[in-house]
Amino acid sequence: MTRTRLLAALVMAPIAIAAILLLPTPWMMAAAAVLFLAGLWEWFDLAEIEDTLSRTVLLAANLALMVAIVWASRSSTGYTYVLFQLASVIGVVWWLLALLWLQRYQFASNHESYARAFKLAAGALSVIPAWCALAWIHAAQPNGHRWLLTALAIVWAADSGAYFAGRKFGRLKLAPRVSPNKTVEGLAGGVLAGVAVGVSFAVFAGARPEQLWKVGLVALVAVLFSVVGDLFESLLKRHVGVKDSGNLIPGHGGILDRVDGVLAALPVFALGKAVLGF
């Protein structure tokens, strides 16, 4: 499994990096929308929406909201990113609320309509703010594309660091009811890897030496939020009794399995970057 996981990552990583660094922001937003909405389609499975027509309508509604945000952001001089910034703040607030949901494991765990409604709302609050944060980061000047790569590299490094540290040193369970394989040692390895990569990539993105501690702090918080995103998806999978959100990516599961941490980390990184000014 580890070999398959690495091979899949070696194929996906160059494509993702090329898109981030080479595509103009509108095209990057379009590519990210396709990826995130594909993850949302898998989310519908976890929310037990089985009817194809219902899923299609729900997906179209989320796409329409993305389009509406873009349309409403037009101005006489180009685009304003106020709505994208507001959505990012909403995303951070949502993931803080998700922590409360994680503490109440049984909440919305049944198969009633209200449980599906909560999970569908959670899907929209996860995907749309993350997409808005991605656009906000990528469009920022200077070097927005490099800062987006930095944000994503933090999550990728944290995920890999947690995986290997957990396999090597894992003893203390982090959240056994939600995700039995996650350990405190894995979390520590993920934090160290994410912060180290974040600071290193920040130099590439143009951060000044006196700003690196700020990047490290935001990277730390982003990693912790990425863990919340990962655990929340695990909670949804536990509720419906599945191991992966899909099987599209060899060794990695579905698309949502790859972007769950990203969904939570991007709004935090975007907001932290703006507040601390790097």
C-alpha atoms as one frame of an Amber mdcrd trajectory, in Angstrom:
protein
   0.000   0.000   0.000   2.817   2.412   0.828   4.440   1.819  -2.561   1.145
   2.399  -4.388   0.556   5.522  -2.319   3.971   6.926  -3.210   3.612   6.139
  -6.909   0.216   7.837  -7.048   1.647  10.883  -5.263   4.562  11.056  -7.716
   2.074  11.232 -10.574  -0.311  13.733  -8.983   2.180  16.128  -7.387   3.871
  17.443 -10.584   0.474  18.049 -12.203  -0.802  19.947  -9.160   2.371  22.017
  -8.820   2.398  22.904 -12.526  -1.235  24.017 -12.362  -0.637  26.170  -9.276
   2.458  27.891 -10.649   1.529  28.230 -14.328  -2.233  28.756 -14.564  -3.682
  32.276 -14.280  -6.041  32.702 -11.343  -9.337  32.295 -13.294  -8.160  28.999
 -14.758  -6.814  27.888 -11.386 -10.202  28.649  -9.864 -11.927  26.618 -12.563
  -9.611  23.643 -12.078 -10.029  23.804  -8.302 -13.811  24.024  -8.670 -13.832
  20.797 -10.688 -11.679  19.040  -8.081 -13.595  20.335  -5.059 -16.989  19.616
  -6.595 -15.838  16.079  -7.385 -14.990  15.761  -3.703 -18.409  17.171  -2.838
 -20.028  14.502  -5.027 -18.321  11.914  -2.830 -19.498  13.857   0.232 -23.073
  13.235  -0.942 -22.385   9.516  -0.596 -21.325  10.055   3.001 -24.506  12.089
   3.549 -26.472   9.117   2.147 -27.878  10.952  -0.844 -28.341   8.016  -3.197
 -30.609   9.418  -5.896 -28.570  10.616  -8.884 -30.976  13.410  -9.753 -30.918
  14.776  -6.198 -27.128  14.654  -6.149 -26.949  16.434  -9.496 -29.294  19.200
  -8.317 -27.285  19.651  -5.115 -24.021  19.800  -7.044 -25.506  22.337  -9.476
 -26.660  24.471  -6.524 -23.148  24.589  -5.075 -21.699  25.390  -8.503 -24.273
  28.152  -8.916 -23.185  29.665  -5.608 -19.548  29.670  -6.788 -20.583  31.354
 -10.043 -22.675  33.896  -8.124 -19.698  34.816  -5.945 -17.546  35.377  -9.025
 -20.276  37.372 -10.787 -20.922  39.569  -7.719 -17.186  40.237  -7.351 -16.857
  42.055 -10.662 -15.924  45.732 -10.558 -15.026  48.469 -13.016 -11.319  47.798
 -12.416 -11.466  43.998 -12.527 -12.398  41.948  -9.499 -12.758  42.564  -5.791
 -12.121  39.693  -3.413 -14.258  40.901  -0.499 -16.777  38.066  -0.895 -13.953
  35.546  -1.139 -12.485  36.937   2.066 -15.851  36.816   3.843 -16.376  33.216
   2.746 -12.915  32.321   4.075 -13.824  33.750   7.485 -17.051  31.739   7.431
 -14.969  28.663   6.644 -12.756  29.196   9.701 -15.826  29.616  11.920 -17.362
  26.454  10.480 -14.301  24.340  11.236 -14.289  25.609  14.810 -17.895  24.436
  15.072 -16.865  21.124  13.512 -14.678  20.567  16.568 -17.835  20.527  18.663
 -19.401  18.017  16.277 -16.356  15.768  16.640 -16.779  15.846  20.418 -20.385
  14.696  19.998 -19.750  11.593  17.957 -23.372  10.459  17.783 -24.762  13.765
  16.506 -26.495  13.234  13.129 -25.236   9.649  13.053 -28.636   8.172  12.218
 -30.250   8.002   8.806 -32.985  10.582   9.289 -33.583  13.548   7.005 -32.305
  16.071   9.541 -28.957  14.245   9.702 -28.605  14.434   5.932 -29.466  18.133
   5.998 -26.735  18.841   8.546 -24.186  16.874   6.529 -25.133  18.591   3.277
 -24.762  21.987   4.942 -21.388  20.879   6.296 -20.337  19.931   2.763 -21.161
  23.374   1.382 -19.476  25.096   4.341 -16.360  23.014   3.750 -16.014  23.232
  -0.026 -17.074  26.762  -0.972 -14.990  28.667   1.636 -11.937  26.531   0.782
 -12.393  27.341  -2.906 -12.765  31.042  -2.100  -9.626  30.958   0.076  -7.699
  29.258  -2.725  -8.736  32.002  -5.151  -7.897  34.751  -2.637  -4.412  33.353
  -2.002  -3.622  32.706  -5.673  -4.760  36.144  -6.802  -2.803  38.047  -4.139
   0.205  40.062  -5.195   3.065  39.501  -5.200   3.660  35.771  -5.744   0.165
  34.573  -4.946   0.725  31.369  -6.904   3.793  30.603  -4.780   1.894  31.296
  -1.580  -0.839  28.898  -2.652   1.801  26.254  -3.279   3.152  26.966   0.200
  -0.289  26.521   1.771  -0.870  23.223  -0.011   2.675  21.997   0.653   2.066
  22.499   4.375  -0.928  20.162   4.253   0.816  17.613   2.023   3.872  17.560
   4.279   1.757  17.307   7.426  -0.208  14.420   5.953   2.954  12.532   4.974
   4.714  13.358   8.239   1.748  12.125  10.271   1.486   8.947   8.185   5.107
   7.909   8.563   5.546   9.116  12.158   2.368   7.320  13.143   3.503   4.070
  11.533   6.939   4.286  13.167   6.207   5.706  16.607   2.429   5.671  17.025
   1.250   4.507  20.456  -1.247   7.000  21.910  -4.566   7.134  20.061  -5.657
  10.618  19.024  -9.376  10.022  18.424 -10.050   6.275  18.651 -13.815   6.489
  18.122 -13.441   8.615  15.000 -10.199   7.395  13.417  -8.491   4.517  15.275
  -5.293   4.703  13.206  -4.464   8.314  14.070  -2.048   8.828  16.942  -0.666
  11.683  18.999   2.821  10.806  17.738   1.548  11.026  14.177   0.052  14.432
  14.912   3.399  15.613  16.303   5.204  14.349  13.205   2.683  16.077  10.973
   3.035  19.385  12.831   6.835  19.288  12.609   6.794  18.415   8.913   4.117
  20.978   8.057   5.781  23.867   9.881   9.238  23.026   8.494   7.959  22.826
   4.923   5.845  25.949   5.366   8.813  28.044   6.509  11.025  26.631   3.740
   8.468  27.291   1.002   7.783  30.767   2.389  11.326  31.755   1.434  10.535
  30.612  -2.117   7.310  32.645  -1.975   9.230  35.795  -1.068   8.820  36.053
   2.711  11.354  38.216   4.485  13.411  36.691   7.330  11.515  38.640   9.971
   8.228  37.221   8.617   9.176  33.561   8.904   7.965  33.208  12.489   4.562
  34.429  11.326   4.511  31.841   8.561   5.497  29.171  11.070   2.659  30.177
  13.391   0.070  30.152  10.604   1.441  26.838   9.340   1.027  25.353  12.816
  -2.601  26.444  13.052  -3.279  25.333   9.461  -1.906  21.858  10.216  -4.122
  21.555  13.287  -7.159  22.586  11.258  -6.208  20.113   8.522  -6.365  17.384
  11.163  -9.864  18.558  12.090 -10.851  18.304   8.426  -9.390  14.816   8.196
 -11.113  13.691  11.386 -14.436  15.156  10.319 -14.394  13.186   7.083 -13.474
  10.090   9.107 -16.498  10.783  11.311 -18.784  10.877   8.275 -17.293   7.629
   6.982 -17.806   5.987  10.386 -21.445   7.016  10.356 -22.071   5.184   7.079
 -19.575   2.358   7.623 -17.119   2.897   4.762 -13.336   3.014   4.734 -12.766
   5.479   1.876 -14.857   8.160   0.204 -14.117   6.505  -3.143 -11.549   4.436
  -5.010 -10.476   6.777  -7.780  -6.874   7.276  -6.605  -4.796   4.107  -6.045
  -3.563   3.886  -2.465  -5.338   7.109  -1.492  -9.049   6.338  -1.786 -11.309
   9.001  -3.226 -10.780  12.655  -4.047 -12.328  13.723  -0.764  -9.811  11.550
   1.087  -7.061  13.689  -0.475  -8.593  17.130  -0.019 -10.283  16.826   3.394
  -7.337  18.443   5.195  -6.949  21.046   2.441 -10.583  22.116   2.816  -9.992
  23.033   6.450  -6.475  24.446   6.123  -6.924  26.852   3.200  -9.315  29.329
   4.903  -7.049  29.387   7.973  -3.922  30.021   5.920  -5.612  32.738   3.840
  -6.948  34.526   6.906  -3.695  34.146   8.851  -1.675  35.474   5.929  -3.922
  38.534   5.702  -4.007  39.236   9.447  -0.270  38.796  10.069   0.717  40.468
   6.808   3.149  38.249   4.956
